[in-house]
XYZ file of C-alpha atoms in Angstrom:
647
model
C 133.828 138.219 13.819
C 129.992 137.402 12.239
C 129.876 133.457 12.332
C 128.684 134.021 9.144
C 132.215 134.077 7.931
C 133.171 130.829 8.887
C 132.616 127.374 7.170
C 129.548 125.309 8.688
C 131.009 122.181 10.888
C 129.236 119.545 10.843
C 127.462 118.976 14.028
C 129.459 115.327 15.721
C 132.066 117.304 15.145
C 130.800 120.401 18.071
C 130.169 117.320 19.982
C 133.150 115.634 19.458
C 134.899 118.243 20.913
C 132.962 119.874 23.456
C 133.122 116.258 24.724
C 136.868 116.355 24.787
C 136.894 119.252 26.725
C 137.878 119.634 30.720
C 134.936 119.890 32.937
C 137.144 123.343 33.448
C 137.074 123.930 30.071
C 133.472 123.528 29.643
C 132.502 126.051 32.088
C 134.912 128.562 29.940
C 133.344 127.886 26.656
C 131.029 130.033 26.292
C 133.047 133.115 27.068
C 135.043 131.370 24.716
C 132.667 131.476 22.140
C 132.128 135.505 22.704
C 135.701 136.450 22.777
C 136.378 134.439 19.581
C 133.291 136.279 18.110
C 134.688 139.521 18.373
C 138.361 138.717 16.519
C 138.920 138.717 12.959
C 138.769 136.322 9.977
C 140.288 136.294 7.169
C 139.804 133.167 4.200
C 142.248 131.758 2.185
C 140.693 129.365 -0.181
C 138.897 126.321 2.210
C 140.822 127.781 4.675
C 139.658 130.466 6.972
C 141.959 131.970 10.012
C 140.943 133.377 12.963
C 143.079 135.507 15.391
C 142.292 134.466 18.867
C 146.158 136.622 19.279
C 148.870 138.296 18.412
C 151.138 135.396 17.760
C 148.376 132.766 18.121
C 146.223 131.707 15.023
C 143.345 128.970 15.041
C 142.586 127.583 11.580
C 139.391 125.651 9.903
C 139.833 123.457 6.716
C 136.552 123.156 5.032
C 137.307 121.123 2.215
C 134.079 121.016 0.136
C 132.475 124.224 2.124
C 132.075 121.768 4.896
C 134.511 121.354 8.134
C 134.303 117.931 8.106
C 136.462 116.488 11.043
C 138.521 117.618 14.338
C 141.130 117.457 12.648
C 140.508 120.080 10.153
C 139.846 122.284 12.854
C 143.851 123.113 14.181
C 145.027 125.684 17.020
C 148.796 127.214 17.813
C 148.256 127.977 20.985
C 150.605 126.065 23.662
C 147.849 123.950 25.305
C 146.719 122.603 21.688
C 144.574 120.567 20.723
C 143.018 120.020 24.131
C 142.367 123.904 24.242
C 138.225 125.349 24.173
C 139.475 127.618 21.109
C 139.234 124.583 19.064
C 135.914 124.191 20.035
C 135.432 127.458 20.875
C 134.993 127.916 17.089
C 132.751 124.594 16.145
C 130.712 126.138 18.737
C 130.932 130.252 16.798
C 130.589 127.813 13.313
C 126.821 127.126 11.604
C 125.448 124.027 12.227
C 126.300 121.917 8.784
C 123.041 120.061 7.323
C 123.579 117.112 7.912
C 124.371 114.592 5.473
C 122.347 112.539 3.843
C 121.820 108.588 4.579
C 122.279 106.739 1.392
C 118.724 104.606 2.237
C 115.202 107.277 1.544
C 112.699 105.474 4.248
C 109.261 106.353 3.009
C 106.505 109.098 3.825
C 103.266 108.512 5.003
C 100.906 110.459 6.283
C 101.008 112.450 9.758
C 97.889 112.626 12.175
C 95.963 115.424 13.014
C 97.812 117.933 15.440
C 95.094 116.825 18.475
C 96.150 113.536 18.447
C 98.856 114.818 20.711
C 96.783 115.926 23.306
C 97.106 112.462 25.193
C 100.700 113.133 25.502
C 101.165 113.965 28.953
C 100.512 110.828 30.567
C 102.629 109.202 27.699
C 106.750 109.815 28.929
C 105.492 110.116 32.671
C 102.915 109.539 35.359
C 100.369 112.318 34.500
C 99.705 113.839 38.232
C 96.182 114.274 39.937
C 95.930 117.791 39.120
C 96.151 117.768 35.591
C 92.628 117.721 35.856
C 90.387 117.566 37.879
C 87.198 116.033 38.788
C 85.057 118.374 37.242
C 86.759 118.657 33.998
C 86.200 114.776 33.660
C 82.481 115.739 33.352
C 83.817 119.666 31.052
C 84.523 116.738 28.473
C 80.751 115.889 28.048
C 78.715 118.252 25.175
C 79.173 121.026 26.720
C 76.225 122.848 28.161
C 77.423 126.527 28.687
C 76.560 129.177 25.968
C 79.793 130.130 25.423
C 81.371 126.381 24.950
C 78.717 125.870 22.715
C 79.591 127.591 19.687
C 82.677 127.607 20.677
C 84.506 126.159 17.599
C 87.459 124.942 19.336
C 85.123 122.628 22.245
C 85.470 119.189 19.859
C 89.187 119.881 20.191
C 89.460 120.653 23.570
C 87.879 117.730 25.151
C 90.032 115.140 23.756
C 90.723 113.316 26.666
C 94.761 113.560 28.084
C 95.431 109.898 28.131
C 94.565 106.929 25.838
C 97.571 106.500 23.639
C 97.981 103.182 22.061
C 100.233 100.759 23.536
C 103.666 99.770 22.106
C 103.592 96.664 19.816
C 105.541 94.297 21.494
C 109.240 94.206 19.040
C 109.015 90.830 17.314
C 106.124 89.820 17.072
C 105.455 88.337 14.227
C 101.677 89.709 13.255
C 102.782 93.376 14.667
C 103.568 96.303 12.391
C 106.786 97.475 11.498
C 108.045 99.059 15.461
C 111.437 101.470 15.634
C 114.549 99.016 16.448
C 115.986 99.183 19.435
C 118.670 101.880 18.285
C 116.558 104.527 17.159
C 114.738 104.290 20.379
C 117.406 104.886 22.472
C 118.837 107.816 19.817
C 114.875 109.381 20.380
C 115.584 108.866 23.863
C 119.283 111.190 23.816
C 116.703 113.807 20.885
C 114.476 113.348 24.355
C 116.625 114.473 26.985
C 118.270 116.731 25.352
C 115.070 118.715 24.298
C 114.137 118.363 27.802
C 117.237 120.049 29.242
C 117.149 123.061 27.037
C 113.499 123.663 28.411
C 114.841 122.911 31.966
C 117.716 125.862 31.545
C 116.146 128.250 29.005
C 117.875 130.559 25.910
C 119.725 131.887 29.146
C 121.525 129.205 30.497
C 121.488 126.617 27.135
C 125.442 127.269 26.028
C 127.324 126.070 24.270
C 127.664 122.561 26.155
C 123.928 121.941 26.330
C 124.031 122.961 22.624
C 126.655 120.298 21.607
C 124.489 117.517 23.870
C 121.472 118.275 20.727
C 124.193 118.026 18.000
C 125.323 114.858 19.109
C 121.788 113.196 19.771
C 121.150 115.020 16.243
C 123.977 112.519 15.015
C 123.087 109.700 16.435
C 119.527 109.732 14.776
C 120.894 110.737 11.647
C 123.102 107.475 11.678
C 119.678 105.546 12.968
C 117.951 106.550 10.286
C 115.713 109.230 11.627
C 116.238 112.479 9.799
C 113.546 114.535 10.180
C 114.226 114.125 14.598
C 117.986 115.383 13.554
C 116.892 118.359 11.191
C 114.594 118.699 14.502
C 117.313 118.849 16.652
C 118.724 121.505 14.203
C 116.894 123.766 14.017
C 116.696 124.477 18.120
C 120.323 124.606 18.011
C 120.720 127.479 15.183
C 117.434 128.781 17.184
C 119.382 128.804 20.109
C 121.944 130.616 18.571
C 120.865 133.554 17.032
C 118.562 133.990 20.669
C 122.551 133.981 22.299
C 123.994 136.422 20.006
C 120.887 139.011 19.739
C 119.537 138.248 16.256
C 117.161 140.532 14.950
C 114.980 137.924 12.973
C 114.634 135.659 15.844
C 112.085 135.033 16.139
C 110.686 132.903 20.473
C 107.347 131.209 18.516
C 110.176 129.561 15.750
C 111.868 128.092 18.643
C 108.598 126.966 20.658
C 107.348 125.416 16.804
C 111.752 123.838 16.751
C 111.402 122.215 20.190
C 108.146 121.187 19.924
C 108.445 118.896 16.510
C 112.323 117.892 17.896
C 110.347 116.431 21.721
C 107.381 115.311 19.414
C 109.109 113.355 17.011
C 111.253 111.766 19.699
C 108.222 111.002 22.076
C 106.464 109.083 18.883
C 109.788 107.108 17.287
C 109.456 105.558 21.027
C 105.422 104.755 20.494
C 104.307 104.844 16.872
C 104.465 102.059 14.322
C 102.947 100.953 11.285
C 102.910 103.164 8.061
C 103.283 106.378 10.616
C 106.737 105.390 11.885
C 107.913 105.368 8.467
C 106.026 109.393 8.680
C 108.190 110.163 12.011
C 111.049 108.560 11.049
C 111.322 111.227 7.824
C 113.529 110.828 4.568
C 117.030 112.296 3.917
C 116.343 113.278 0.943
C 113.833 115.201 -1.155
C 114.708 114.204 -4.634
C 112.740 115.897 -8.095
C 110.372 112.555 -9.469
C 109.524 112.517 -12.899
C 106.269 114.286 -13.669
C 106.024 113.926 -18.052
C 104.512 116.173 -20.111
C 102.901 119.221 -18.703
C 100.791 121.997 -20.139
C 101.763 124.910 -17.000
C 99.412 128.117 -17.109
C 101.273 131.608 -15.681
C 99.554 132.948 -12.175
C 101.702 135.897 -10.853
C 105.177 136.855 -9.604
C 106.143 137.523 -6.160
C 109.319 139.010 -4.688
C 111.597 136.604 -1.855
C 113.031 138.876 0.396
C 114.559 136.627 3.116
C 116.293 137.735 6.256
C 119.251 136.094 5.944
C 119.481 138.006 3.081
C 118.836 136.531 0.399
C 116.789 137.954 -2.838
C 114.525 136.677 -5.930
C 111.718 135.953 -7.457
C 108.924 132.445 -7.370
C 106.130 132.124 -10.373
C 103.125 130.201 -9.807
C 102.132 128.621 -12.859
C 98.613 125.744 -12.710
C 98.536 122.926 -14.710
C 95.894 121.737 -17.024
C 94.898 119.673 -13.922
C 94.965 122.497 -11.140
C 97.772 121.605 -9.482
C 99.692 124.430 -8.762
C 103.452 124.100 -9.203
C 106.814 127.058 -9.108
C 109.646 128.143 -10.571
C 112.180 130.064 -8.612
C 115.756 131.442 -8.291
C 116.383 132.711 -4.949
C 119.981 133.267 -3.988
C 122.564 135.900 -1.761
C 121.313 139.525 -2.598
C 117.906 140.743 -0.478
C 115.590 143.111 -2.470
C 117.466 144.453 -5.316
C 118.491 141.533 -6.908
C 114.303 140.255 -6.158
C 113.526 143.534 -7.865
C 116.343 142.515 -10.812
C 115.231 138.976 -10.959
C 112.089 139.115 -11.743
C 113.264 140.901 -15.575
C 115.415 137.769 -16.033
C 114.744 134.963 -18.320
C 113.157 131.589 -16.306
C 115.583 128.631 -15.388
C 113.587 126.291 -17.419
C 114.221 123.840 -20.648
C 114.890 126.132 -23.930
C 112.295 128.766 -22.391
C 112.894 132.503 -23.560
C 110.669 133.879 -21.035
C 111.627 136.030 -17.942
C 109.324 135.139 -14.497
C 107.090 138.012 -14.855
C 105.959 137.254 -18.002
C 105.831 133.670 -17.380
C 103.610 134.733 -14.690
C 100.782 135.937 -17.732
C 101.765 133.618 -19.161
C 101.879 129.200 -20.299
C 104.597 127.038 -21.067
C 104.683 123.460 -22.628
C 107.301 121.115 -20.664
C 108.401 117.461 -21.720
C 111.020 115.722 -18.818
C 109.247 117.241 -16.508
C 110.770 116.956 -12.716
C 109.236 117.720 -9.486
C 109.948 117.976 -5.741
C 107.026 117.097 -2.956
C 106.612 120.823 -2.450
C 105.732 121.625 -6.490
C 109.526 123.237 -7.151
C 110.076 122.253 -11.241
C 113.208 121.106 -11.658
C 115.337 122.773 -14.178
C 117.658 119.621 -15.476
C 119.613 118.844 -18.588
C 116.439 116.328 -19.983
C 112.938 118.952 -19.223
C 111.971 120.610 -22.111
C 110.139 123.165 -21.924
C 108.604 126.103 -25.073
C 106.014 128.723 -24.719
C 102.995 128.536 -24.753
C 99.316 130.731 -24.842
C 98.578 131.102 -21.203
C 95.322 131.172 -19.674
C 92.870 134.652 -18.262
C 92.127 134.121 -14.601
C 88.455 134.018 -15.856
C 89.234 130.970 -18.382
C 89.854 126.752 -17.863
C 91.518 125.896 -16.691
C 92.819 128.795 -14.208
C 89.017 129.659 -13.723
C 88.133 126.739 -11.584
C 90.550 127.712 -9.141
C 87.715 130.415 -7.683
C 85.343 128.369 -7.503
C 86.241 125.952 -4.698
C 84.205 127.230 -1.757
C 86.103 129.452 0.999
C 86.301 126.884 3.680
C 88.071 124.541 2.117
C 90.525 126.381 0.752
C 91.490 127.674 4.235
C 91.580 123.578 5.698
C 93.401 123.015 2.194
C 96.455 125.325 3.590
C 95.936 125.429 6.506
C 97.335 121.687 6.243
C 100.123 123.029 4.372
C 100.906 125.828 6.868
C 100.957 123.718 10.513
C 103.902 123.890 12.612
C 103.770 119.947 12.913
C 102.743 119.544 8.581
C 104.606 116.126 7.462
C 107.758 117.820 5.696
C 107.207 115.929 2.796
C 102.803 116.466 2.713
C 102.770 119.041 0.031
C 99.738 121.101 -1.053
C 99.546 124.595 -1.377
C 99.094 127.732 1.375
C 97.160 129.825 -1.772
C 93.934 130.940 -1.275
C 91.799 132.096 -4.365
C 89.190 134.601 -4.130
C 86.625 136.796 -4.849
C 85.832 140.138 -3.215
C 84.758 143.137 -2.224
C 86.778 145.440 -0.973
C 84.828 147.450 2.151
C 88.165 149.541 3.170
C 90.834 150.011 5.641
C 90.529 148.943 9.346
C 93.023 149.615 11.850
C 94.314 147.255 14.270
C 97.534 147.028 17.355
C 99.727 146.261 14.636
C 98.931 148.705 11.992
C 95.974 149.235 9.216
C 95.147 146.689 6.987
C 92.565 146.129 4.105
C 88.890 144.080 5.089
C 87.286 142.406 2.543
C 84.256 140.011 1.986
C 84.196 136.834 -0.032
C 81.613 134.174 -0.390
C 79.481 133.679 1.964
C 79.794 136.886 4.019
C 83.065 135.931 5.210
C 84.957 139.041 6.511
C 88.938 138.644 5.536
C 91.705 141.067 6.428
C 94.002 141.726 3.814
C 97.682 142.413 5.154
C 101.169 143.391 3.196
C 102.923 140.732 2.015
C 106.273 142.348 2.605
C 106.665 146.493 3.938
C 109.434 146.678 2.904
C 109.277 150.295 0.512
C 111.583 149.161 -2.368
C 108.017 146.678 -3.087
C 104.934 147.678 -4.391
C 103.517 145.589 -1.771
C 102.330 148.766 0.536
C 101.648 151.340 -1.926
C 99.617 149.378 -3.490
C 97.577 148.634 -0.413
C 96.584 151.286 0.608
C 95.566 153.192 -3.083
C 93.092 149.432 -3.009
C 91.772 150.516 0.897
C 90.316 153.895 -0.478
C 88.128 151.870 -2.854
C 85.591 150.706 -0.857
C 82.852 148.688 -3.446
C 85.231 147.435 -5.746
C 85.326 143.656 -6.595
C 88.247 141.647 -7.521
C 89.645 138.346 -8.471
C 92.709 137.655 -5.565
C 95.395 135.820 -4.959
C 96.160 135.224 -1.258
C 98.599 133.770 1.337
C 96.731 132.047 4.365
C 97.961 134.101 7.702
C 96.845 131.230 10.375
C 94.636 133.752 12.910
C 91.713 133.086 14.864
C 90.065 135.436 11.772
C 89.912 134.886 7.729
C 93.116 136.535 7.537
C 95.700 136.665 4.223
C 98.797 138.334 2.968
C 97.740 140.042 -0.890
C 99.976 139.103 -3.541
C 98.050 139.621 -6.515
C 94.675 140.899 -8.021
C 92.682 141.234 -11.025
C 93.352 144.494 -12.283
C 90.580 146.495 -11.283
C 89.565 147.671 -14.789
C 88.494 144.057 -15.357
C 91.509 143.756 -17.793
C 94.821 141.827 -17.153
C 96.353 140.650 -13.475
C 98.279 142.749 -11.049
C 101.799 141.403 -9.613
C 101.286 143.465 -5.841
C 104.888 143.504 -5.307
C 106.023 144.499 -8.135
C 103.242 146.323 -10.462
C 102.282 150.021 -9.296
C 98.639 150.977 -9.239
C 97.492 154.285 -10.211
C 94.659 156.400 -8.701
C 93.383 156.668 -11.831
C 93.624 152.906 -11.632
C 90.475 152.219 -8.795
C 86.781 153.587 -9.422
C 85.012 156.358 -7.813
C 84.714 155.459 -3.825
C 81.986 158.099 -3.532
C 79.771 155.580 -5.806
C 79.944 152.444 -2.737
C 79.079 155.407 -0.037
C 76.921 153.106 0.909
C 78.727 149.998 1.986
C 78.190 148.980 5.719
C 80.819 150.031 7.854
C 83.242 146.787 9.093
C 82.447 143.899 11.371
C 85.794 142.033 11.376
C 85.832 139.651 13.881
C 85.392 135.860 13.766
C 84.729 132.421 16.212
C 88.014 132.752 18.179
C 88.723 136.251 17.882
C 88.486 137.088 22.011
C 89.668 133.558 22.804
C 91.568 133.009 26.340
C 93.348 130.964 24.390
C 96.094 133.374 24.812
C 96.939 132.834 28.475
C 98.118 128.782 27.763
C 99.964 130.377 24.821
C 102.037 132.685 26.303
C 102.855 130.851 29.734
C 103.787 128.303 26.853
C 106.123 130.652 25.136
C 107.645 132.901 28.872
C 109.079 128.963 29.873
C 111.820 128.742 26.620
C 113.893 132.222 26.991
C 113.916 131.806 30.844
C 113.480 127.657 31.538
C 111.384 125.821 33.843
C 112.436 127.582 37.154
C 110.586 130.889 36.255
C 107.202 129.632 35.625
C 107.898 127.371 38.363
C 107.507 131.009 40.461
C 104.464 132.684 38.469
C 102.482 131.280 41.586
C 98.938 130.763 41.249
C 96.885 130.410 38.196
C 93.410 129.667 39.419
C 92.009 133.372 37.823
C 93.550 132.260 35.048
C 92.094 129.031 34.792
C 88.614 129.845 35.934
C 88.535 132.084 32.468
C 89.602 129.253 29.922
C 87.303 127.389 31.963
C 84.214 129.909 30.989
C 85.217 130.147 27.736
C 84.877 126.434 27.243
C 88.578 125.064 27.054
C 88.409 122.286 30.164
C 91.535 120.684 28.765
C 93.541 124.293 28.664
C 93.064 124.754 31.852
C 94.033 121.330 33.004
C 96.825 121.848 31.164
C 97.891 125.325 32.626
C 97.670 123.795 35.781
C 99.367 120.840 35.062
C 102.281 123.062 33.897
C 102.569 125.137 35.985
C 102.367 122.467 38.850
C 105.642 120.446 37.134
C 107.227 123.957 36.823
C 107.056 124.378 41.208
C 106.877 120.891 42.253
C 110.483 120.406 44.633
C 110.452 116.955 45.697
C 112.919 116.233 49.093
C 114.410 113.315 50.021
C 113.721 111.744 53.902
C 116.947 114.193 54.675
C 115.192 117.698 53.522
C 116.832 117.882 50.592
C 115.721 119.053 47.681
C 115.737 115.711 44.475
C 116.746 116.853 41.408
C 113.624 118.510 39.005
C 111.482 116.048 36.942
C 112.943 117.867 33.972
C 110.656 114.202 31.798
C 107.898 115.064 33.557
C 108.187 119.297 32.885
C 109.027 118.506 29.012
C 105.696 116.091 28.295
C 103.398 119.059 30.019
C 104.967 121.087 28.108
C 104.583 119.682 25.180
C 101.432 118.662 25.432
C 100.056 122.047 25.934
C 102.440 124.039 22.832
C 100.753 120.907 20.526
C 97.316 121.722 22.211
C 98.055 125.257 22.012
C 98.108 124.948 17.945
C 95.639 122.172 17.542
C 93.553 124.806 19.182
C 94.573 127.890 16.826
C 93.993 126.283 13.626
C 89.963 124.448 14.597
C 89.581 128.142 15.145
C 91.783 129.449 12.511
C 89.556 127.125 10.028
C 86.269 127.517 12.138
C 86.362 131.350 10.885
C 86.331 130.601 7.354
C 82.233 129.088 8.036
C 79.944 130.732 5.684
C 78.456 133.523 8.281
C 73.981 133.205 8.406
C 73.979 136.304 6.971
C 75.711 135.655 3.700
C 74.049 131.895 3.703
C 70.718 134.104 3.245
């Protein structure tokens, strides 16, 4: 039985059913979920039936598509309703999206991710091993040549302590702080997330997941939708990992766990406008934006791991703002190819998505979501208008911003812990000179040089052979010296890297949607005319940073839990290498993380005391957020003009 065949179940329903099980049945729950997954299902309207055995059926009633109450799951076995089957069915089904709260919370700017380096002392007492006496001097301006040129050194020297004290509740002069109920909900979320780190994926079964779902439900009721959504994401990824879903990535679960723990921590410590951003808001409505004059840029195919397919067409306003018009639904790559030539769902326009990518629209009564999506409500009126070439205003201005500024803006948008309502685009608009193909561990990519002499690696946006991306990039790699105007999506990396989405036609006439249009060899300039080009010199400011030594320990914790990290033994050699690279805080975090994982105190009689899960979660969170902040710093620095390009 595929979990997608079952209707989504509300988090509180799953949590309640698991909590009502006896201790004996809780031990059998994971096995029951696996066994139930092998049974056949059938759907009849709003009811899905699972054949538990030849004589017993389990029913899930989902009016409106969601199982919203415990009574909506019934079982015909002799032990019902106290049987394990009802809880197993709820755990096997997808978790329903949390219902929106009636009160929208305002949003505010989220502080820089680097500030999380203060977490090491925020939730648990910091042991002396977090930093040694030498590291205190390491955080002064570095004299080591390696650290003097390391763009991460400024971030790395951030102290591990120093969070501002929380204002007292009820103070007339203090800014707004979280209510006692919200703090209690945040504590429950923290404990549930720490339990996942303690157990790892292998040990985070249905009971651990139900604790997260209960905490998520409570957080939603306490008007903490951002933290509740993070908990739900962790549950979804845990289930994908345990089911062997090929689309699962450990890095995604690391990010989700760090978002959950970080948000729960900040609910208890921040105040004022920052608290509004940490709370989040349940709804992200389309808001009126008046009349817009839009100019098409390009159309890209959208194909997701969940089996959805469609297109997204990018347009720009006369003021340079970017908007999208999308059409994505279940269907995969076949649907993406078909939808590209369907009419855009926006007002009375008869343009297809491909046509809109090269034409224009005049829109009245426009509505826009926080991430730039254009609404298609009944009040929206749109008519076809003249488009603009990439070299004409207002589109030409998109290519006039220096690459380093564009990369910094895009990096804020794709940051692992960016404000969900922050908006912004991850696209870069560059004029490049192609330099040829360059081999990497994951295959071959196209190397180019943009303004400032910055070498940029251009990769395939989607490797599906039904799309044109792969063949087009291979052809462009055979034309070194060609000068193109391109649009790409930033890939956070220690070196400048983009997925290539669209480019100007090599002949100078028109543009190419690289996912749909197919270049021909005759379209390319003669490669022999550029035989004098110097060989590509890939690399970047952080291309050889040893930050991965800390990153891999952070990731190793997630699959196997705290105990596995505690058995690593001495990490002195790793910390010494990290310090030589000018990253003393990273070395201190690695030492503290491994020491916390291995620490087990004993009582007066020599018996082992319970592990300090809160303390370990604090160090893990600090390490996860720190590595993300330094990685983003390295990425940003890599886009700065080179000395050769400056000349």
